[in-house]
Amino acid sequence: MAKIDEVKAMVEAGKTKLVPGLVQEALDEGSAAKDILQGMVDSMSVVGDKFSTGEIFVPEMLMAAKAMAKGVDVLKPLMAGDSSNSLGTCIIGTVAGDLHDIGKNLVSMMIESAGFTMVDLGVDVPADRWIEAIKENQNVTLVACSGLLTTTMPALKEAVQTIKGSGLPGFKVIVGGAPVTQEFATEIGADGFAPDAGSAAVKAVELVKN
Amino acid sequence: MLTKRQNLLETIRGGNPDRFVNQYEFMNLIMEVPMGVEFNYGKIWKDQWGITWNWPEGQLGMFPVHDAEHTVIKDITEWKKYLTIPVVPTSDEAWGPAIAHANSVDRREEYVTGLKIPGIFEMTHHLMGVENALMALYEEPEAMREFIDALTQYELEWAKVMIEKIHPDCLFHHDDWGSQKSTFISPEMFEEFLLPAYKKIYGYYKANGVELIVHHSDSYAASLVPFMIDMGIDIWQGVMTTNNTPELIKQYGGRISFMGQLDSGPIDFPGWTPELVAREVEKVCKECGKLYFIPNLTQGLNFSSFPGVYDAVSKEVDKISKEIF
């Protein structure tokens, strides 16, 4: 098995202690940092699919993301200034009036694993704070708004409509959360919707590449 | 006409109930038991375990705070250093209101129901933060086992005192084990870490006069039902539609009963209407049938988040009973 394949397998298996060493071995063998990174991104895509289909659960997804993060730490010094693998910056948060963050954190982790730079605004984010964050950060290509309660669906609508109505260019808006459906996402003007963290990463990539 | 208690037993034993069990009617919840759980709307406070809670105004519930400063157990390998397990209160002063309430219940009609909120799994993530708690099951399984054992010992101590004080014949125990679509952890991991703890806890209650164990998890947990049966749960309260409850009733009816199926999200919300409630109650009662099923909002106590919904459900359950029975 080539070292990159070993890295991929161990990321998928969530082997946080083994991945950094394997990444170093892959580099020592002559693999390019960006190819190793892409291998790990591909692994996380598999992890996301397995989560979406119920084959794995939250702990397995967390462990895989942590394993990838450890691998990325080894690559970072070699990739400073190289943005060829980056899909841009994703601003993420939970909308005003909602303090839920578990789902949002999982989505953040998976979108980061897909190649985005994450800016997490946390929970209970008022509509105008999204706009500030888009202005404050470079190369924002995606804004991800989470809402977990039926009672915060109006706040989700307000956030999306404020963001879309701001006139700021260059990004797509994705929404999600327990009560959110594709119909609701379409109705409030979001560009995309995903039912879970695994498919959110897939959708995020699809949105910014198209 | 059967008493509430008799009707419940007919329903869960596959006998001849004369109506649907109407939501929580059979459980007289002794909310005065001194669990140390506080519900402080609009406030931030610290509980007896050191967990910081925040219940902002306008929110439906409270949230544990898990930033670096407030997370109680910062390193699972040193949980003993960080955790001070509270002492279960035993004084007459602490238990007086609960004892008085329990003594006032007509046990032929209703079950004197003791409570334990929250449960073992929830305590792990309240004390550690959910991501840390879930990853620790992989990264530090031994420490997690010890920590879960300590939480189990506390629950057993609580059980001992509560049984002595109010002699409950039913237990209502919370522990959310999933989201609406999936369990938080795999069935294999559940079997390894949580099943042994719950076998001890529920076994103790059953061995000490508690006839009925009602467990709340308003989630998907269909894949855990065999474990629920194994640990002694009689009624799973909070069962959501995502579990395919009619199928669960077919498969497991007689060994466990299912209470819920009226998902809070689409029913208990600001724009609810009596017509919506009537439609949903009729649908679930006809789908799930007379036995091993209790129509109920999936909410973990006998009220709704929005005024009127719980009572509207009760009214419709009575109405559909007249039609079906």
mmCIF file of N, CA, C and O in Angstrom, chain B residues 56 61 81 93 96 99 102 119 123 142 147 196 212 215 228 234 239 282:
data_model
loop_
_atom_site.group_PDB
_atom_site.id
_atom_site.type_symbol
_atom_site.label_atom_id
_atom_site.label_comp_id
_atom_site.label_asym_id
_atom_site.label_seq_id
_atom_site.Cartn_x
_atom_site.Cartn_y
_atom_site.Cartn_z
ATOM 1 N N PRO B 56 -31.298 31.588 28.075
ATOM 2 C CA PRO B 56 -31.621 32.950 27.648
ATOM 3 C C PRO B 56 -33.135 33.134 27.498
ATOM 4 O O PRO B 56 -33.849 32.175 27.171
ATOM 5 N N GLY B 61 -35.342 26.149 26.134
ATOM 6 C CA GLY B 61 -34.683 25.349 27.169
ATOM 7 C C GLY B 61 -33.337 25.932 27.540
ATOM 8 O O GLY B 61 -32.932 26.987 27.060
ATOM 9 N N LYS B 81 -9.921 14.547 39.533
ATOM 10 C CA LYS B 81 -9.400 15.837 40.016
ATOM 11 C C LYS B 81 -10.443 16.946 39.802
ATOM 12 O O LYS B 81 -10.593 17.843 40.633
ATOM 13 N N GLU B 93 -36.210 17.614 55.641
ATOM 14 C CA GLU B 93 -36.487 18.945 55.087
ATOM 15 C C GLU B 93 -36.415 18.906 53.553
ATOM 16 O O GLU B 93 -37.282 19.436 52.858
ATOM 17 N N GLY B 96 -39.329 16.479 52.390
ATOM 18 C CA GLY B 96 -40.682 16.694 52.905
ATOM 19 C C GLY B 96 -41.747 16.909 51.834
ATOM 20 O O GLY B 96 -42.768 16.194 51.805
ATOM 21 N N ILE B 99 -42.370 13.715 49.825
ATOM 22 C CA ILE B 99 -43.069 12.689 50.624
ATOM 23 C C ILE B 99 -44.556 13.047 50.732
ATOM 24 O O ILE B 99 -45.432 12.190 50.540
ATOM 25 N N ALA B 102 -46.197 12.341 47.413
ATOM 26 C CA ALA B 102 -46.330 10.889 47.176
ATOM 27 C C ALA B 102 -47.453 10.299 48.036
ATOM 28 O O ALA B 102 -48.225 9.446 47.560
ATOM 29 N N GLY B 119 -29.742 11.684 32.682
ATOM 30 C CA GLY B 119 -29.193 10.339 32.817
ATOM 31 C C GLY B 119 -27.686 10.297 32.605
ATOM 32 O O GLY B 119 -27.018 11.332 32.521
ATOM 33 N N MET B 123 -25.109 13.218 31.370
ATOM 34 C CA MET B 123 -24.160 13.735 32.372
ATOM 35 C C MET B 123 -22.730 13.766 31.819
ATOM 36 O O MET B 123 -21.970 14.692 32.108
ATOM 37 N N GLU B 142 -10.903 3.527 29.073
ATOM 38 C CA GLU B 142 -10.814 3.106 30.479
ATOM 39 C C GLU B 142 -11.274 4.217 31.410
ATOM 40 O O GLU B 142 -12.033 3.984 32.357
ATOM 41 N N PHE B 147 -15.397 6.766 34.841
ATOM 42 C CA PHE B 147 -16.248 7.952 35.015
ATOM 43 C C PHE B 147 -17.729 7.549 34.981
ATOM 44 O O PHE B 147 -18.523 7.957 35.846
ATOM 45 N N PRO B 196 -24.270 -1.693 30.454
ATOM 46 C CA PRO B 196 -23.961 -2.218 31.796
ATOM 47 C C PRO B 196 -24.411 -1.265 32.909
ATOM 48 O O PRO B 196 -24.923 -1.709 33.946
ATOM 49 N N LEU B 212 -42.389 -0.221 37.273
ATOM 50 C CA LEU B 212 -42.438 0.288 35.911
ATOM 51 C C LEU B 212 -41.282 1.252 35.653
ATOM 52 O O LEU B 212 -41.079 2.192 36.415
ATOM 53 N N HIS B 215 -38.502 5.288 30.241
ATOM 54 C CA HIS B 215 -37.274 5.991 29.861
ATOM 55 C C HIS B 215 -37.581 6.997 28.768
ATOM 56 O O HIS B 215 -38.167 6.667 27.748
ATOM 57 N N MET B 228 -32.780 -1.676 25.332
ATOM 58 C CA MET B 228 -33.780 -1.123 26.258
ATOM 59 C C MET B 228 -34.511 -2.263 26.968
ATOM 60 O O MET B 228 -34.747 -2.206 28.184
ATOM 61 N N ASP B 234 -39.717 -0.590 30.521
ATOM 62 C CA ASP B 234 -41.063 -1.047 30.168
ATOM 63 C C ASP B 234 -41.684 -0.169 29.090
ATOM 64 O O ASP B 234 -42.426 -0.662 28.238
ATOM 65 N N VAL B 239 -40.628 8.364 21.798
ATOM 66 C CA VAL B 239 -40.387 7.725 20.498
ATOM 67 C C VAL B 239 -40.899 8.649 19.386
ATOM 68 O O VAL B 239 -42.021 9.139 19.435
ATOM 69 N N GLU B 282 -55.200 11.526 15.448
ATOM 70 C CA GLU B 282 -55.966 10.469 14.756
ATOM 71 C C GLU B 282 -55.027 9.579 13.944
ATOM 72 O O GLU B 282 -55.112 8.353 13.976
#
